[in-house]
Tab-separated table of C-alpha atoms and ligand atoms in Angstrom:
chain	number	residue	atom	x	y	z
A	876	MET	CA	-6.808	-2.389	-22.199
A	877	THR	CA	-8.167	-3.294	-18.810
A	878	ASN	CA	-11.786	-2.646	-17.956
A	879	SER	CA	-11.205	-3.271	-14.266
A	880	VAL	CA	-11.903	-0.220	-12.165
A	881	VAL	CA	-8.699	0.533	-10.052
A	882	ILE	CA	-8.630	2.739	-7.052
A	883	ALA	CA	-4.971	3.568	-6.245
A	884	ILE	CA	-4.064	4.612	-2.768
A	885	ASP	CA	-0.546	5.857	-1.989
A	886	GLY	CA	0.686	7.466	1.148
A	887	THR	CA	3.150	7.800	4.036
A	888	ALA	CA	3.908	5.046	6.634
A	889	ALA	CA	1.100	4.286	9.051
A	890	CYS	CA	-1.182	6.985	7.475
A	891	GLY	CA	-4.142	4.698	7.530
A	892	LYS	CA	-4.188	3.945	3.852
A	893	GLY	CA	-4.521	0.150	4.436
A	894	THR	CA	-7.718	0.644	6.419
A	895	LEU	CA	-9.147	2.929	3.943
A	896	ALA	CA	-8.176	0.526	1.105
A	897	ARG	CA	-9.852	-2.443	2.811
A	898	ARG	CA	-13.032	-0.482	3.562
A	899	LEU	CA	-13.260	0.939	-0.025
A	900	ALA	CA	-12.870	-2.498	-1.416
A	901	ARG	CA	-15.538	-3.845	0.939
A	902	HIS	CA	-17.872	-0.997	-0.111
A	903	TYR	CA	-17.537	-1.680	-3.869
A	904	GLY	CA	-17.024	-5.392	-3.682
A	905	PHE	CA	-13.625	-5.000	-5.275
A	906	ALA	CA	-10.450	-7.049	-4.631
A	907	HIS	CA	-7.847	-5.489	-2.220
A	908	LEU	CA	-4.063	-5.747	-2.607
A	909	ASP	CA	-1.752	-4.445	0.196
A	910	SER	CA	1.339	-3.966	-1.916
A	911	GLY	CA	3.286	-3.093	1.162
A	912	ALA	CA	2.923	-6.738	2.311
A	913	LEU	CA	4.798	-7.858	-0.821
A	914	TYR	CA	7.859	-5.819	0.220
A	915	ARG	CA	7.472	-6.899	3.844
A	916	LEU	CA	7.368	-10.492	2.841
A	917	VAL	CA	10.560	-10.122	0.908
A	918	ALA	CA	12.147	-8.389	3.975
A	919	LEU	CA	10.916	-11.287	6.160
A	920	GLY	CA	12.622	-13.848	3.805
A	921	VAL	CA	15.868	-11.872	3.985
A	922	ILE	CA	15.668	-11.643	7.752
A	923	GLU	CA	14.908	-15.252	8.223
A	924	ALA	CA	17.783	-16.241	5.989
A	925	MET	CA	19.892	-13.974	8.221
A	926	ARG	CA	20.979	-12.028	5.054
A	927	ASP	CA	21.226	-8.305	4.384
A	928	PRO	CA	18.183	-6.381	3.175
A	929	SER	CA	20.255	-3.788	1.317
A	930	ASN	CA	22.071	-6.509	-0.544
A	931	GLU	CA	20.622	-6.953	-4.094
A	932	ALA	CA	21.357	-10.662	-4.422
A	933	ASP	CA	20.011	-11.428	-0.898
A	934	ALA	CA	16.799	-9.478	-1.479
A	935	LEU	CA	16.284	-10.728	-5.026
A	936	ARG	CA	16.490	-14.427	-3.827
A	937	ALA	CA	13.860	-13.601	-1.243
A	938	ALA	CA	11.672	-11.940	-3.821
A	939	GLY	CA	11.948	-14.976	-5.987
A	940	ALA	CA	10.786	-17.113	-3.100
A	941	ILE	CA	8.006	-14.967	-1.799
A	942	ASP	CA	5.289	-16.917	0.022
A	943	LEU	CA	1.914	-15.124	-0.473
A	944	THR	CA	0.316	-17.391	1.990
A	945	ARG	CA	2.202	-15.631	4.776
A	946	ALA	CA	0.666	-12.178	3.877
A	947	GLY	CA	-1.438	-12.510	7.143
A	948	ASP	CA	1.570	-13.364	9.282
A	949	PRO	CA	1.851	-10.854	12.110
A	950	LYS	CA	5.594	-11.160	11.840
A	951	ILE	CA	5.622	-8.924	8.723
A	952	ARG	CA	4.042	-6.145	10.736
A	953	SER	CA	7.025	-5.761	13.151
A	954	ASP	CA	9.111	-2.515	13.033
A	955	VAL	CA	12.252	-4.518	12.119
A	956	VAL	CA	10.455	-5.948	9.112
A	957	GLY	CA	9.095	-2.428	8.296
A	958	GLN	CA	12.492	-0.910	8.323
A	959	ALA	CA	13.962	-3.720	6.193
A	960	SER	CA	11.039	-3.671	3.782
A	961	SER	CA	11.933	0.049	2.976
A	962	LYS	CA	15.483	-1.158	2.266
A	963	VAL	CA	14.555	-3.981	-0.241
A	964	ALA	CA	11.955	-1.756	-1.775
A	965	ALA	CA	14.800	0.652	-2.892
A	966	ILE	CA	16.447	-2.066	-4.970
A	967	PRO	CA	15.263	-1.632	-8.571
A	968	ALA	CA	15.558	-5.404	-9.337
A	969	VAL	CA	13.181	-6.183	-6.348
A	970	ARG	CA	10.630	-3.669	-7.572
A	971	ALA	CA	10.966	-5.107	-11.109
A	972	ALA	CA	10.359	-8.638	-9.729
A	973	LEU	CA	7.164	-7.575	-8.041
A	974	LEU	CA	5.716	-5.377	-10.842
A	975	GLN	CA	3.976	-7.867	-12.960
A	976	PHE	CA	2.119	-9.516	-10.055
A	977	GLN	CA	0.700	-6.083	-9.059
A	978	ARG	CA	-0.211	-5.137	-12.604
A	979	ASP	CA	-1.947	-8.406	-13.209
A	980	PHE	CA	-3.774	-7.873	-10.005
A	981	ALA	CA	-4.939	-4.402	-11.241
A	982	ARG	CA	-5.916	-5.696	-14.737
A	983	THR	CA	-7.493	-8.836	-13.714
A	984	PRO	CA	-8.565	-8.681	-10.046
A	985	PRO	CA	-9.092	-12.082	-8.370
A	986	GLY	CA	-12.538	-13.423	-7.604
A	987	ASN	CA	-13.878	-12.043	-10.830
A	988	SER	CA	-14.179	-8.595	-9.148
A	989	LEU	CA	-15.092	-5.636	-11.346
A	990	GLY	CA	-12.302	-3.639	-9.714
A	991	ALA	CA	-9.350	-3.504	-7.311
A	992	VAL	CA	-8.231	-1.193	-4.464
A	993	ILE	CA	-4.429	-1.313	-4.314
A	994	ASP	CA	-2.502	0.597	-1.595
A	995	GLY	CA	1.126	1.259	-1.448
A	996	ARG	CA	3.700	4.000	-2.442
A	997	ASP	CA	3.862	3.950	-6.311
A	998	ILE	CA	0.378	2.609	-7.259
A	999	GLY	CA	-0.889	5.797	-8.887
A	1000	THR	CA	2.445	6.680	-10.401
A	1001	VAL	CA	3.950	3.259	-11.611
A	1002	ILE	CA	1.693	0.254	-11.062
A	1003	ALA	CA	-1.588	1.724	-12.221
A	1004	PRO	CA	-0.955	5.244	-13.679
A	1005	ASP	CA	-4.325	5.089	-15.672
A	1006	ALA	CA	-6.349	4.227	-12.401
A	1007	PRO	CA	-9.470	6.432	-12.691
A	1008	ALA	CA	-9.410	7.171	-8.818
A	1009	LYS	CA	-6.260	7.975	-6.999
A	1010	LEU	CA	-5.804	9.159	-3.398
A	1011	PHE	CA	-2.549	10.255	-1.669
A	1012	VAL	CA	-3.130	9.784	2.010
A	1013	ASP	CA	-1.078	11.495	4.742
A	1014	ALA	CA	-1.301	12.698	8.393
A	1015	ARG	CA	0.949	14.504	10.739
A	1016	PRO	CA	3.955	12.298	11.989
A	1017	ASP	CA	2.809	12.713	15.646
A	1018	VAL	CA	-0.729	11.446	14.774
A	1019	ARG	CA	0.635	8.553	12.754
A	1020	ALA	CA	3.019	7.595	15.613
A	1021	ARG	CA	0.153	7.593	18.109
A	1022	ARG	CA	-2.012	5.415	15.834
A	1023	ARG	CA	0.981	2.978	15.434
A	1024	GLN	CA	1.520	3.116	19.202
A	1025	MET	CA	-2.000	2.026	19.887
A	1026	GLU	CA	-1.833	-0.762	17.229
A	1027	LEU	CA	1.380	-2.108	18.826
A	1028	GLU	CA	-0.092	-1.827	22.365
A	1029	GLY	CA	-2.881	-4.103	20.997
A	1030	MET	CA	-0.091	-6.602	20.197
A	1031	GLY	CA	1.429	-6.179	23.709
A	1032	ILE	CA	4.231	-4.077	22.433
A	1033	SER	CA	5.102	-0.785	24.235
A	1034	ARG	CA	6.998	1.857	22.113
A	1035	SER	CA	7.642	5.599	22.890
A	1036	GLU	CA	5.875	8.075	20.568
A	1037	ALA	CA	9.186	9.911	20.029
A	1038	ASP	CA	10.816	6.758	18.763
A	1039	LEU	CA	7.968	5.860	16.484
A	1040	VAL	CA	8.030	9.463	15.065
A	1041	ALA	CA	11.744	9.081	14.383
A	1042	GLU	CA	11.110	5.626	12.635
A	1043	LEU	CA	8.208	6.746	10.542
A	1044	THR	CA	9.810	9.907	9.303
A	1045	ALA	CA	13.019	8.046	8.476
A	1046	ARG	CA	11.238	5.516	6.506
A	1047	ASP	CA	9.198	8.131	4.710
A	1048	ALA	CA	12.415	10.096	3.931
A	1049	ALA	CA	14.017	6.848	2.515
A	1050	ASP	CA	10.798	5.970	0.549
A	1051	LYS	CA	10.611	9.511	-0.942
A	1052	SER	CA	14.222	9.864	-1.806
A	1053	ARG	CA	14.992	6.608	-3.603
A	1054	PRO	CA	15.698	7.030	-7.234
A	1055	VAL	CA	13.379	4.287	-8.395
A	1056	SER	CA	9.513	4.596	-7.935
A	1057	PRO	CA	9.678	7.063	-4.992
A	1058	LEU	CA	6.786	7.791	-2.867
A	1059	LYS	CA	4.999	10.908	-4.395
A	1060	GLN	CA	1.648	12.211	-5.080
A	1061	ALA	CA	0.575	11.496	-8.730
A	1062	PRO	CA	-0.397	14.734	-10.379
A	1063	ASP	CA	-4.000	13.539	-10.669
A	1064	ALA	CA	-4.299	12.170	-7.119
A	1065	ASP	CA	-6.497	13.777	-4.445
A	1066	LEU	CA	-4.812	14.578	-1.298
A	1067	LEU	CA	-6.507	13.363	1.810
A	1068	ASP	CA	-5.088	14.480	5.238
A	1069	THR	CA	-6.414	12.212	7.980
A	1070	SER	CA	-4.667	13.905	10.842
A	1071	ASP	CA	-7.856	15.279	12.359
A	1072	LEU	CA	-10.209	12.554	11.166
A	1073	GLY	CA	-11.329	9.388	12.927
A	1074	ILE	CA	-11.594	6.216	10.852
A	1075	ASP	CA	-15.291	6.629	9.913
A	1076	ALA	CA	-14.785	10.406	9.002
A	1077	ALA	CA	-11.642	9.481	6.994
A	1078	PHE	CA	-13.603	6.785	5.134
A	1079	ALA	CA	-16.430	9.170	4.345
A	1080	ALA	CA	-13.870	11.773	3.047
A	1081	ALA	CA	-12.341	9.025	0.940
A	1082	LEU	CA	-15.460	7.893	-0.463
A	1083	ALA	CA	-16.563	11.478	-1.348
A	1084	LEU	CA	-13.344	11.909	-3.310
A	1085	VAL	CA	-13.364	8.650	-5.207
A	1086	SER	CA	-17.171	7.936	-5.773
A	1087	PRO	CA	-17.651	10.471	-8.615
A	1088	LYS	CA	-14.531	9.056	-10.447
A	1089	VAL	CA	-15.566	5.432	-9.752
A	1090	ALA	CA	-19.110	6.038	-10.857
A	1091	LYS	CA	-17.973	7.397	-14.276
A	1092	VAL	CA	-16.091	4.134	-15.115
A	1093	LEU	CA	-18.165	1.495	-13.323
A	1094	GLN	CA	-20.981	1.730	-15.874
A	1095	SER	CA	-18.707	1.008	-18.795
A	1096	ALA	CA	-16.965	-1.837	-16.751
A	1097	LEU	CA	-20.253	-3.419	-16.148
A	1098	LYS	CA	-21.379	-3.117	-19.835
A	1099	ASP	CA	-18.028	-4.632	-20.945
A	1100	ARG	CA	-18.587	-7.493	-18.477
A	1101	HIS	CA	-22.023	-8.259	-19.844
A	1102	ARG	CA	-20.820	-8.057	-23.453
A	1103	GLY	CA	-17.952	-10.181	-22.799
B	1378	DC	O1	2.861	0.207	3.498
B	1378	DC	P1	3.864	-0.593	4.297
B	1378	DC	O2	4.352	0.303	5.448
B	1378	DC	O3	3.451	-1.911	4.691
B	1378	DC	O4	5.093	-0.633	3.209
B	1378	DC	C1	6.301	-1.140	3.755
B	1378	DC	C2	7.544	-0.702	2.843
B	1378	DC	O5	7.379	-1.242	1.650
B	1378	DC	C3	7.549	0.787	2.654
B	1378	DC	O6	8.387	1.468	3.662
B	1378	DC	C4	8.064	1.037	1.271
B	1378	DC	C5	7.705	-0.205	0.681
B	1378	DC	N1	6.625	-0.118	-0.414
B	1378	DC	C6	7.075	0.385	-1.695
B	1378	DC	O7	8.198	0.708	-1.813
B	1378	DC	N2	6.029	0.470	-2.562
B	1378	DC	C7	4.833	0.046	-2.406
B	1378	DC	N3	3.950	-0.011	-3.364
B	1378	DC	C8	4.373	-0.443	-1.167
B	1378	DC	C9	5.491	-0.501	-0.090
């Protein structure tokens, strides 16, 4: 049994879950894992090897050679890598290869942290189904596309909102319909729609939802820590 306090944050593409996860982690002093970066790193490996992201052997080879030191590489944020990451993520063997790392992170967060905030698509359903606090984050596709457009503009990339809406909704559809670990709201997750919320308001809403749940288990995690 783990005594680490896990906050699981799942949601649609570009819904702002990464920003919320980072801020929640900072607020509580917990470790943060962006699980999407793992699939993006696998996709980048496949693309750099000029192989096919839908091919199990190619994707599995990249998963076996994943380089976590490149998690901050801006290359993994490109739309090409985003689309390819959804393809590698639909391959059960790839998900299996990445499972233990994520579960270990949840159970024993790095830096001796008392807890972990993990964001992705299957955190509340598969990776950490016992997490005491779970959020399912969403926003209207046009809102998500505009946020993504602004983010890309900051990187000097110009994309039409219509194209981005099409890409995001196609990726969501693929992530929701895959047979293994599809994107879906865990029955005990709170839904947070950030369509009409700025970053600070979204963070306040997220904190209001998770804080009673975190407070309940934080005390016992602290006691266990002192006892152990
Ligand atoms: O969160 P993101 O956009 O960086 O994720 C990229 C892709 O990785 C996403 O389209 C689906 C996949 N993914 C997943 O299947 N499971 C996760 N826990 C995280 C991401």
